[in-house]
Coordinates of C-alpha atoms in Angstrom, one line a residue:
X1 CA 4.8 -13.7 -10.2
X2 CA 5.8 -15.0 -6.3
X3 CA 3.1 -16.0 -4.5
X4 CA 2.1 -13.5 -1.6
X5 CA 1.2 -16.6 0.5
X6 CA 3.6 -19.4 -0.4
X7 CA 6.9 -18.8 1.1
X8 CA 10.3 -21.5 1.5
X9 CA 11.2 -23.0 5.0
X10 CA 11.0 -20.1 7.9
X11 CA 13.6 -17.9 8.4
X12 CA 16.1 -18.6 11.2
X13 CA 15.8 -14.7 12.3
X14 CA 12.0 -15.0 12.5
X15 CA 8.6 -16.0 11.1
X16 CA 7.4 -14.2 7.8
X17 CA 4.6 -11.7 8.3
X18 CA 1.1 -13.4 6.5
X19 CA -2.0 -11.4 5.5
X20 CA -4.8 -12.8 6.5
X21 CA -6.5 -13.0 3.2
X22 CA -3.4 -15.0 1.8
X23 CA -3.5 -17.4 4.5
X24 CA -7.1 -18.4 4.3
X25 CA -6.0 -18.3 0.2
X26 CA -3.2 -20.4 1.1
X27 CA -5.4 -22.9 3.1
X28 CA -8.1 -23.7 0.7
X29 CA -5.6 -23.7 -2.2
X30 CA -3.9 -26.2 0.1
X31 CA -6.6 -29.5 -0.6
X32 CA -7.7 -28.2 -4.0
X33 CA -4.1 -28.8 -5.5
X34 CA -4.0 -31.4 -4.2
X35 CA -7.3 -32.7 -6.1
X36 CA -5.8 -31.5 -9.2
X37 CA -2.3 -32.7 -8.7
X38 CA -3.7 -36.9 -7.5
X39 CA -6.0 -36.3 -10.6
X40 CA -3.6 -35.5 -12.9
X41 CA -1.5 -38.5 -11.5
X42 CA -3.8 -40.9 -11.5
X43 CA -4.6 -40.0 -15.4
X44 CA -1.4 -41.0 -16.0
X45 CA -1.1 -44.2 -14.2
X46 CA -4.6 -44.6 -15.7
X47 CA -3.5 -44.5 -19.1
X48 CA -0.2 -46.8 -18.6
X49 CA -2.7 -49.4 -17.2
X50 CA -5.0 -49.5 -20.0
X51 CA -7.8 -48.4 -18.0
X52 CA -8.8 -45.8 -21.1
X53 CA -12.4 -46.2 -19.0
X54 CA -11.5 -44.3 -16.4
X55 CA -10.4 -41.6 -17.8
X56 CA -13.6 -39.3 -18.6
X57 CA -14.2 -39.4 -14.4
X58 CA -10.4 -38.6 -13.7
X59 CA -10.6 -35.7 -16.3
X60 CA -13.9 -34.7 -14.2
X61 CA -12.2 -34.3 -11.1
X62 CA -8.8 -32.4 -12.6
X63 CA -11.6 -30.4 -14.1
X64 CA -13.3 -29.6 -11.0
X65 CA -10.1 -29.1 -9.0
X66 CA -9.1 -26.2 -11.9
X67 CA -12.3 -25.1 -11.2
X68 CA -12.0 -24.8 -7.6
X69 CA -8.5 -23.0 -7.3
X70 CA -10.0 -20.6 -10.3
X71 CA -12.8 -19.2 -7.7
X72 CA -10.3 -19.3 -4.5
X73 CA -7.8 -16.9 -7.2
X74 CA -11.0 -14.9 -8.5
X75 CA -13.1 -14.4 -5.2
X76 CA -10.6 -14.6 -2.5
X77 CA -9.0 -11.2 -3.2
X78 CA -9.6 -8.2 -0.9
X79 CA -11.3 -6.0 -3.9
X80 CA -14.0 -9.2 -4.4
X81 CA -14.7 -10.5 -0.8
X82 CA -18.4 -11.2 -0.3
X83 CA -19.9 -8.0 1.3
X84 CA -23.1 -9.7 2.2
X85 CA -24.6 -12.9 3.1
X86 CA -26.0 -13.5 -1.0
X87 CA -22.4 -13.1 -1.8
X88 CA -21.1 -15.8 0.5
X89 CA -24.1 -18.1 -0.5
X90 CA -22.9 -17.1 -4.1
X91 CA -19.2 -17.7 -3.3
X92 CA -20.2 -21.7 -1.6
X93 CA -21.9 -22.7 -4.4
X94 CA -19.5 -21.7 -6.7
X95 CA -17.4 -24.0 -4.8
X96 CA -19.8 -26.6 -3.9
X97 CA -20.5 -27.7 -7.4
X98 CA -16.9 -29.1 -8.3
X99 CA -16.2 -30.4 -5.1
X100 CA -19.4 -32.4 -5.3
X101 CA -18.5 -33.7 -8.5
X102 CA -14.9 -34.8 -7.0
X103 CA -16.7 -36.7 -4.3
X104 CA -19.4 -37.9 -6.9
X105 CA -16.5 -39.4 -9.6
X106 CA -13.9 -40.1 -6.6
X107 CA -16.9 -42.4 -5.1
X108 CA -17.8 -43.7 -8.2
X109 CA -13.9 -44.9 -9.4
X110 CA -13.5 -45.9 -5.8
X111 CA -16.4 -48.9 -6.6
X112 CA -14.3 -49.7 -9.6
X113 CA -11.2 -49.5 -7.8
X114 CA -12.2 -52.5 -5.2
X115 CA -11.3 -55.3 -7.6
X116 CA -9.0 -56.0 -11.0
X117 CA -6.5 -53.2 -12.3
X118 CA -8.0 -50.4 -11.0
X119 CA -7.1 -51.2 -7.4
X120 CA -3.9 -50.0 -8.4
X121 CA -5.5 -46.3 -8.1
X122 CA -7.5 -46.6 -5.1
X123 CA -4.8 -45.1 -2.3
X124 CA -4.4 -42.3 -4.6
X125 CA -8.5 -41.8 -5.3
X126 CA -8.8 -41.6 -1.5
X127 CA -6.6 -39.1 -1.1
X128 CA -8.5 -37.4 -3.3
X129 CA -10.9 -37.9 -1.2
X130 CA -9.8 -37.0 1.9
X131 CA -8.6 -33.4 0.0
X132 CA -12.4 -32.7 -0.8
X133 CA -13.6 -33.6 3.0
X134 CA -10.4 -31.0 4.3
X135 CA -11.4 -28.6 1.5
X136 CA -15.6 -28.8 2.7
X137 CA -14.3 -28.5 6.6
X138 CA -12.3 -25.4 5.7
X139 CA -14.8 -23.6 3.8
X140 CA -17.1 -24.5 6.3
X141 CA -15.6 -23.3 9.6
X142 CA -13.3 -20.4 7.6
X143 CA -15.7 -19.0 5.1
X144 CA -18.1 -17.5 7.1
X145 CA -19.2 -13.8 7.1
X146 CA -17.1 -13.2 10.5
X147 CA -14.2 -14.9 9.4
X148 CA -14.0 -13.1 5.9
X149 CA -14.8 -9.7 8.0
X150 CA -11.7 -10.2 9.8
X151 CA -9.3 -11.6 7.1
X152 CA -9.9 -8.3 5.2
X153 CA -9.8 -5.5 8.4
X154 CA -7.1 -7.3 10.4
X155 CA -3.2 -6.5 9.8
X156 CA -0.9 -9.0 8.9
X157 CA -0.3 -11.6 11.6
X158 CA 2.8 -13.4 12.3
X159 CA 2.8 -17.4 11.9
X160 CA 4.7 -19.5 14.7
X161 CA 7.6 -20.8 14.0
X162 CA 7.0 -24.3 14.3
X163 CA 10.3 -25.7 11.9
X164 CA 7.7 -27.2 9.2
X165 CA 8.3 -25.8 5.8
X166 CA 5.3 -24.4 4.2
X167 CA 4.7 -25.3 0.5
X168 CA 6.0 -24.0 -1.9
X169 CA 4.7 -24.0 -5.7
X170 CA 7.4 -25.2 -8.6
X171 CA 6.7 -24.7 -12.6
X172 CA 8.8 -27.5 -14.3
X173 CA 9.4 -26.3 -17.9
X174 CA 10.7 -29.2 -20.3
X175 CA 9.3 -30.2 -23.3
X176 CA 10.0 -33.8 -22.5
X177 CA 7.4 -35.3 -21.0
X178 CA 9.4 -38.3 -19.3
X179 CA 11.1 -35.7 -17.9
X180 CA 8.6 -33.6 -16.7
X181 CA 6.8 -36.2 -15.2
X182 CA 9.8 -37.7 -13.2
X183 CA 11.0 -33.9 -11.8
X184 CA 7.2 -33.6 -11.0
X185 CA 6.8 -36.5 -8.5
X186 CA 10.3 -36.2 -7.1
X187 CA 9.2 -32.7 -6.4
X188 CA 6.4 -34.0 -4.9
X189 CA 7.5 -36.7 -2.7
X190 CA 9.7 -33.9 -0.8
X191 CA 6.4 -32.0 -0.2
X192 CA 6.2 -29.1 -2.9
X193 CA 3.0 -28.5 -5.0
X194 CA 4.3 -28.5 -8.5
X195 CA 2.9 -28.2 -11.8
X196 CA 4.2 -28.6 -15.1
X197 CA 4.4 -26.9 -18.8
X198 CA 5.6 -28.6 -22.2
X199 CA 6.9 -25.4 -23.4
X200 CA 8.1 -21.5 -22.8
X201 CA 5.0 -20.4 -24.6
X202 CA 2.5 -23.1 -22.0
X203 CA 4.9 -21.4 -19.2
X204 CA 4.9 -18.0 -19.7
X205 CA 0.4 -18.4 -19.9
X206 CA 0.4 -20.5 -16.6
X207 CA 2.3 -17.7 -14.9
X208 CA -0.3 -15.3 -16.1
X209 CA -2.7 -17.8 -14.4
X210 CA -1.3 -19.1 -11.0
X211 CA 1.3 -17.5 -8.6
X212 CA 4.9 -19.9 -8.6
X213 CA 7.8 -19.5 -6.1
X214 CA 10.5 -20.6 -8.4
X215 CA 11.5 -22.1 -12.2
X216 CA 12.8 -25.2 -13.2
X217 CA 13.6 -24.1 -16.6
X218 CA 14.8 -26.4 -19.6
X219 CA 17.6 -24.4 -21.6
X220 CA 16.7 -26.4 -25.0
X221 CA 13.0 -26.3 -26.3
X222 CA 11.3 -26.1 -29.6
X223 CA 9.2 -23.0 -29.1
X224 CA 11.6 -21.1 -26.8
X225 CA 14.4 -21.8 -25.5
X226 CA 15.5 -21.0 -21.8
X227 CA 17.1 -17.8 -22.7
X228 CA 14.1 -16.3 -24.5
X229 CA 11.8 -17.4 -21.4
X230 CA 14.3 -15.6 -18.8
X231 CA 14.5 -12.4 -21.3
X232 CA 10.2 -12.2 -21.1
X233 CA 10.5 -12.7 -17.4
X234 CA 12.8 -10.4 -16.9
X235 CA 11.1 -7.3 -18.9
X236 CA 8.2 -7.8 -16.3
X237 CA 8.0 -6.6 -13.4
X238 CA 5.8 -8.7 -12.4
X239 CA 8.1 -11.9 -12.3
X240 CA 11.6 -10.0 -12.4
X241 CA 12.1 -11.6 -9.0
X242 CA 11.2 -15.1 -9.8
X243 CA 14.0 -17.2 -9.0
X244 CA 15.3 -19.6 -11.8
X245 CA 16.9 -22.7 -12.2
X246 CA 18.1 -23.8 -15.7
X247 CA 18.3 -27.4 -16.6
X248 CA 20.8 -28.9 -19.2
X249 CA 22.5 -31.6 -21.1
X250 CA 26.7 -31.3 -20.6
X251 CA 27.3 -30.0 -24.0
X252 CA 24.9 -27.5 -23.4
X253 CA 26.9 -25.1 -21.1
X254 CA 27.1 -21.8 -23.6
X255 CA 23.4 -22.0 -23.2
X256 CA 23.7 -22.2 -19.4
X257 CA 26.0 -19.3 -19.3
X258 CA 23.3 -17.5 -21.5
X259 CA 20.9 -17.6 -19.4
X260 CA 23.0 -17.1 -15.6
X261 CA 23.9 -13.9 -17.4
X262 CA 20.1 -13.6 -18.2
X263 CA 19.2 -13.8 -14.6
X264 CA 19.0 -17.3 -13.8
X265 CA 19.7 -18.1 -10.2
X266 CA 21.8 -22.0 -10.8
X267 CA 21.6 -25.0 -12.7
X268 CA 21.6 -28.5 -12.8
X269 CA 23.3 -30.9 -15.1
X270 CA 20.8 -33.7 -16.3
X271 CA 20.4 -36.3 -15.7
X272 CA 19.4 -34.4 -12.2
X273 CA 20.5 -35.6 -9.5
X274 CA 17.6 -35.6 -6.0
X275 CA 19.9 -34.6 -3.2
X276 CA 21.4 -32.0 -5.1
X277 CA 18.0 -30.6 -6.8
X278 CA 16.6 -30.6 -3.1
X279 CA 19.6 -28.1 -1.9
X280 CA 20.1 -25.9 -5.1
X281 CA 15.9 -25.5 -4.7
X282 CA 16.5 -24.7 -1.0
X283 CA 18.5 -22.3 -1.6
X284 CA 17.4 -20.6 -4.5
X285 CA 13.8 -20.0 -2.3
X286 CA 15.7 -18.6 1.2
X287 CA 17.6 -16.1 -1.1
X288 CA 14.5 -15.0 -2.7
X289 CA 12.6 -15.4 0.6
X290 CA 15.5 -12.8 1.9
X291 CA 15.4 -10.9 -0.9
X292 CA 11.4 -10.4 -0.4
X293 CA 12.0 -9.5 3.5
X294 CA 14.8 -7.2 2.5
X295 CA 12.5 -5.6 0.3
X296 CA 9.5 -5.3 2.5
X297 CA 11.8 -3.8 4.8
X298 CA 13.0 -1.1 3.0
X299 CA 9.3 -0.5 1.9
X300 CA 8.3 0.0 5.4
X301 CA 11.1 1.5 6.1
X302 CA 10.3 4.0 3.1
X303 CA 6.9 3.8 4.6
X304 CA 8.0 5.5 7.7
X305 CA 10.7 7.8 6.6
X306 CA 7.7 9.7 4.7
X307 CA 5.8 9.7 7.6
X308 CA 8.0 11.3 9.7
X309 CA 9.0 13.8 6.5
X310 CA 5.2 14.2 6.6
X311 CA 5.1 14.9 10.1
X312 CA 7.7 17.4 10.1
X313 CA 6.2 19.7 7.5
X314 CA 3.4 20.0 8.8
X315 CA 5.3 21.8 12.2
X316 CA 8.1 23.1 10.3
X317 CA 8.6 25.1 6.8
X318 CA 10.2 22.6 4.2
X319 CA 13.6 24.5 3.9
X320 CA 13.7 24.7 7.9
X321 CA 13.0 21.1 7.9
X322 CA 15.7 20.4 5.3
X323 CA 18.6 22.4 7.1
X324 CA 17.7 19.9 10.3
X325 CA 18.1 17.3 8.4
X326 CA 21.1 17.9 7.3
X327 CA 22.3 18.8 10.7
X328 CA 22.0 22.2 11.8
X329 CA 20.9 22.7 15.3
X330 CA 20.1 25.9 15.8
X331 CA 18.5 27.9 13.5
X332 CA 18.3 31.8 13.2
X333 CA 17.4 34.3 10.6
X334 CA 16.8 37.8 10.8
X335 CA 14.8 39.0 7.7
X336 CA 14.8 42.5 6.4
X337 CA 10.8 42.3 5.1
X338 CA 8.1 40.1 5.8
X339 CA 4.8 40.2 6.2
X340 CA 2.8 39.4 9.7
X341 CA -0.9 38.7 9.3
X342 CA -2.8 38.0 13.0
X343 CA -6.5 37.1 12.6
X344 CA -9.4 36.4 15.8
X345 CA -13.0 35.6 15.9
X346 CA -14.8 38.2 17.7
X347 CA -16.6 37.0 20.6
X348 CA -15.7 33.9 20.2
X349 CA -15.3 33.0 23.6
X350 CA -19.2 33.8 24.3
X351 CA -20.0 31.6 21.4
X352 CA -18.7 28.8 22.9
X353 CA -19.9 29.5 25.9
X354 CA -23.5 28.7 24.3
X355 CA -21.9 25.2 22.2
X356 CA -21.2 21.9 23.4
X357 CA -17.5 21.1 23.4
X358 CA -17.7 19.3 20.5
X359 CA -19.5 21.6 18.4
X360 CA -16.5 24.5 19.4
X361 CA -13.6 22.2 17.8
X362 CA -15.2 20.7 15.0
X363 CA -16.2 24.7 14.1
X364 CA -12.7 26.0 14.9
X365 CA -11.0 22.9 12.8
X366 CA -13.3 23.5 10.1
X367 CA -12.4 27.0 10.4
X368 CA -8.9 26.6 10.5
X369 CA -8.4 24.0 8.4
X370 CA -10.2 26.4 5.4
X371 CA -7.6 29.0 6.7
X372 CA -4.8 26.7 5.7
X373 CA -5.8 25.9 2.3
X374 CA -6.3 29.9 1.2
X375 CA -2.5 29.9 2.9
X376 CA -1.1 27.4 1.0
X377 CA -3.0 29.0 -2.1
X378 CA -0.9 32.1 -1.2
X379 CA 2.7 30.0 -0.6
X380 CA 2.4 32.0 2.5
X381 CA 3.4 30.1 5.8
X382 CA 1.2 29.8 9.1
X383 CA 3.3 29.9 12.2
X384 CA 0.7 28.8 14.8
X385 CA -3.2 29.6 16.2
X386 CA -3.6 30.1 19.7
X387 CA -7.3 29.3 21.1
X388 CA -9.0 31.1 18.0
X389 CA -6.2 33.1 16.9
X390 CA -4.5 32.4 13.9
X391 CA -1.1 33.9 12.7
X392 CA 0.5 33.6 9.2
X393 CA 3.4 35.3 7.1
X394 CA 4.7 35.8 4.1
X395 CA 8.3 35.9 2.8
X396 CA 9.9 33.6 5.3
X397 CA 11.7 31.6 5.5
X398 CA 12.7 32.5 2.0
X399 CA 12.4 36.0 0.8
X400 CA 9.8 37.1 -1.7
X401 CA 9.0 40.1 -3.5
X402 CA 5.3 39.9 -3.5
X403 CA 5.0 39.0 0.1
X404 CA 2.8 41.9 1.2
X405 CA 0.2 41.2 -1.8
X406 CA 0.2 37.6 -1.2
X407 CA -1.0 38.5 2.6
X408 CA -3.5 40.7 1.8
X409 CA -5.0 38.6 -0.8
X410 CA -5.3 36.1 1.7
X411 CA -6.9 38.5 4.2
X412 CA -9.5 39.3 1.9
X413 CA -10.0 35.4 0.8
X414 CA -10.3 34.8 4.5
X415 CA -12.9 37.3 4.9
X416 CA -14.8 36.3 2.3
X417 CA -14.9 32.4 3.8
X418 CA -16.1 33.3 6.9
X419 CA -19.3 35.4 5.7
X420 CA -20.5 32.0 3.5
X421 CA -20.2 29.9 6.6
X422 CA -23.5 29.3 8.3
X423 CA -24.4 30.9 11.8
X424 CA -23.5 28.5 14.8
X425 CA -25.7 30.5 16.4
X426 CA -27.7 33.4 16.4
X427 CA -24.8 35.9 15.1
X428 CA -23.1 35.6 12.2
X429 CA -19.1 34.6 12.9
X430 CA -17.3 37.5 12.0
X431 CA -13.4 38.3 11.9
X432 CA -10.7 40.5 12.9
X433 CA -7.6 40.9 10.8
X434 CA -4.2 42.7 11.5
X435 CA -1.4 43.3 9.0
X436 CA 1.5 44.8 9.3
X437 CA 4.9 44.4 7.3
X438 CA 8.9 44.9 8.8
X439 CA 11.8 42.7 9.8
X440 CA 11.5 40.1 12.0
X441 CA 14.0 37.2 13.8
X442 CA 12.7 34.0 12.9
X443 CA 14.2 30.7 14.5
X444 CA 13.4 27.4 15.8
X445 CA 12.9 26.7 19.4
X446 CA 12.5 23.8 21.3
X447 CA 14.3 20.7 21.6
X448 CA 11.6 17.8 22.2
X449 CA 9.2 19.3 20.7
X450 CA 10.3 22.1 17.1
X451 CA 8.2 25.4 17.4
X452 CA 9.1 27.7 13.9
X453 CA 8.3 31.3 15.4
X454 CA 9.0 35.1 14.4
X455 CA 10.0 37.5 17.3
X456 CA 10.3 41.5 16.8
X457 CA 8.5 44.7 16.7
X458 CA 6.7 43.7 13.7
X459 CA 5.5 41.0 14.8
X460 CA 3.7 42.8 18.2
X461 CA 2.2 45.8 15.9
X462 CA 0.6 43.3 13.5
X463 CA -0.8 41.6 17.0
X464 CA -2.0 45.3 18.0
X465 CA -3.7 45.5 14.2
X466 CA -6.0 43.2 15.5
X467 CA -6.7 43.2 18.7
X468 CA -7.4 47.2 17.7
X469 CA -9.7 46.6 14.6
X470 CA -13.4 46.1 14.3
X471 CA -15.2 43.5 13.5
X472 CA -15.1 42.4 10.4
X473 CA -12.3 44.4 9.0
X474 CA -9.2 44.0 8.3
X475 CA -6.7 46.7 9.6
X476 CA -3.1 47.7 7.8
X477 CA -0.1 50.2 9.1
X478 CA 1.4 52.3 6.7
X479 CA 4.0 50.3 6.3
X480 CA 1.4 47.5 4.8
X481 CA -0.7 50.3 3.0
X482 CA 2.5 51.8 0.5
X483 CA 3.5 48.1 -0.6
X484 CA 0.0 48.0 -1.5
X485 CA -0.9 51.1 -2.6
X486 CA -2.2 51.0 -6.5
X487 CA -3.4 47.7 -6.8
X488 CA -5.7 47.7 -3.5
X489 CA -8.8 50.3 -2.0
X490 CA -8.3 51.4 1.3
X491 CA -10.7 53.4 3.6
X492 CA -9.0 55.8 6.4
X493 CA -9.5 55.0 9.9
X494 CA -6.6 57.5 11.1
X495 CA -4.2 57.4 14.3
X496 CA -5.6 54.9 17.2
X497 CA -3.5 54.5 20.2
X498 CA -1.1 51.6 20.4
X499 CA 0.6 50.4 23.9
X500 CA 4.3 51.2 23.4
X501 CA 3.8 52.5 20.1
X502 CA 1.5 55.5 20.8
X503 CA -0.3 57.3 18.3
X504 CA 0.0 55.0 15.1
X505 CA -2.0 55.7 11.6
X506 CA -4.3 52.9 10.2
X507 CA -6.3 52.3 7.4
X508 CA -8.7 49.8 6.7
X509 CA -8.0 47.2 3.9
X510 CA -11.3 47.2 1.4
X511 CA -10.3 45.5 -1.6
X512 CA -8.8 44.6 -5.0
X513 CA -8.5 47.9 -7.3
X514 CA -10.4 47.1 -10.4
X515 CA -8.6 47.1 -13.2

């Protein structure tokens, strides 16, 4: 898969965002690939010098370089960052002990190296060297418990952009190991960390184990061929993006076109020409460097269209908030039935009188927020609370049959919630509830900021329900009461006088009719 922290030369529009994490992944892989990649090399060069003596130490320190990038890959991740200081002494010495074997061996081969055929290795060995000191300095000064604390809580920073390419990591596939090893240091001498793999099978296992920014893929091998490779990376999505560049013989080209139509980004015709590698590999990693952006783009873009979707439902009803969308700017509905439901704390204002400030909103959002959920249990929709007044409804904005029953069950649900929750004070909180049910104009005002709000005589009776009922009952018209009648107990309060209204008969709303 693409390496979170390895990217190709900087964009020309901007610098790449980096997490943290990755960059501090990205710096201590850094040296410790370059351990591994010198001790791989000098192996090699060991070997073609008859220096068969060497090779046990050289093998020590490709070892321990393995080793290394194995615990940055394992422990650097944000799921497995040291919580604690025993972690992070856990985490150095699990890093100490193969970098002071590659100083042990690189000091001991540099002794050798002073005199006779081995001085032909010494340059290399002390670059070696030199990778281990760079590799102890960074963990040193970055892996500390302050530095860790911030790579994992910051957000992603933004690097300079200086015009030096940072490096990026090549997987040359070609079971010929001339071949391989000539790619390989060409690769290298133009600054890219490279490693190799004899085969599809070897390929396909090293990208399980280490991220790569791009392919350098032989069409004709033993085990797999090219096209097989690109069909396996392509059924994952985990390396679907991977860019790929197919080598081949001239009388190979049916196997090229193969695998372009596999998903193979170019090729090259071998013998492989530098220059040309250089600017096919250049542009296969801006392309995927764009396509990544493009990508991350549209995922924060995503990110933020649901936020604002979230936003907007929780103001508006989701069919209101779809006929905005879609363009509508002024939105009116008169309904024939619904169901109006105001409900108020009694006394409330005295009993926050007697709490601190913070006491009185984390008890009314507590409240409220219980509210909500019985609502949303109900499909019914809360239009807004006022102080410690809260109003719901059912059947808008869509019609429903069951509207008035869907209320009331609330009402009762509601009432029940407030006698479990514990005294704030020396009373017990206790609740008014008004319900009536008629038409109503519902609509959205506002431009700046939406407001979804009924308007109509229905609306101010089920207001007067309230305000009119005693604590800790809830109070119906007889509008609400014959919708309900049958499947609900009621208990007679008779006619109480309503401003603008007059004499109007109530009933108290008791409960669910057994049965």
């Amino acid at each position: 898969m693409t390496s979170p922290d390895s990217t190709s030369t900087p964009a020309a529009a901007g610098p790449p965002a980096v997490d943290p994490l990755a960059r501090l992944r990205h710096d201590l892989r850094t040296p410790a690939a370059h351990i591994l990649g010198y001790a791989e090399l000098l192996r090699e060069q060991a070997a073609e010098l008859g220096l068969e003596k060497l090779r046990p130490d050289l093998e020590r320190i490709e070892a321990a370089g393995r080793q290394l990038l194995e615990v940055i890959r394992e422990a650097l991740v944000p799921e497995r960052v040291p919580a604690d200081a025993g972690a992070l002494r856990n985490l150095h010495a699990a890093l100490r002990t193969p970098l002071n074997h590659v100083l042990g061996y690189t000091d001991l081969l540099l002794e050798q190296a002073e005199s006779g055929p081995a001085i032909a290795l010494a340059a290399d060995l002390q670059k070696i060297h030199r990778a281990a000191r760079e590799f102890l300095r960074l963990m040193e000064e970055q892996l500390t418990a302050e530095q860790l604390q911030q790579a994992t809580t910051a957000r992603p920073v933004v690097l300079p952009a200086t015009g030096a390419p940072v490096t990026a990591r090549i997987l040359v596939v070609d079971d010929d190991s001339g071949h391989r090893e000539l790619l390989g240091r060409r690769l290298e001498q133009q600054g890219f960390v490279v490693r190799t793999a004899a085969g599809g099978a070897e390929a396909l296992e090293r990208l399980h184990r280490e991220p790569f920014d791009l392919l350098l893929l032989d069409v004709l091998m033993p085990d797999m061929d090219g096209g097989q490779v690109l069909a396996t990376l392509r059924a994952e999505p985990a390396w679907r993006d991977l860019p790929v560049i197919v080598l081949s013989a001239l009388d190979e080209l049916d196997s090229v076109v193969r695998c372009l139509l596999a998903g193979a980004e170019d090729y090259l015709a071998k013998p492989v020409n530098t220059v040309l590698l250089r600017a096919r590999i250049s542009a296969c990693l801006e392309k995927n460097r764009l396509r990544r952006q493009e990508a991350a783009y549209l995922a924060a873009l995503r990110a933020e269209q649901q936020k604002s979707e979230s936003l907007l439902l929780n103001i508006l009803p989701a069919p209101i908030a779809e006929r905005l969308k879609r363009g509508e700017t002024t939105i009116v509905d008169r309904l024939a039935e619904v169901t109006v439901l105001f409900a108020d704390l009694v006394d409330f204002t005295t009993l926050a009188a007697r709490l601190d400030s913070v006491a009185v909103v984390r008890l009314l959002d507590d409240l409220f927020s219980a509210f909500d959920e019985l609502a949303r249990a109900q499909g019914l929709e809360k239009i807004k609370t006022i102080g410690d007044a809260y109003m719901v409804v059912g059947g808008v904005p869509l019609p429903r049959p069951d509207h008035t029953e869907a209320v009331a069950e609330l009402a009762l649900n509601m009432m029940a919630h407030v006698d479990r929750v514990p005294p704030p004070g020396p009373a017990s909180l206790r609740l008014r509830v008004g319900i009536h049910t008629g038409p109503v104009i519902a609509g959205i005002i506002g431009r700046q900021k939406f407001n979804y709000d009924l308007w109509g005589d229905t609306v101010n009776l089920a207001s007067r329900m309230e305000s009119h009922c005693l604590p800790g009952r809830i109070q119906v018209t007889a509008a609400t009461r014959e919708r309900l009648a049958g499947r609900y107990t009621f208990e007679p309060r008779g006619p109480i006088e309503v401003k603008g209204r007059g004499q109007v008969e109530t009933w108290f709303l008791t409960g669910r009719r057994a049965g």
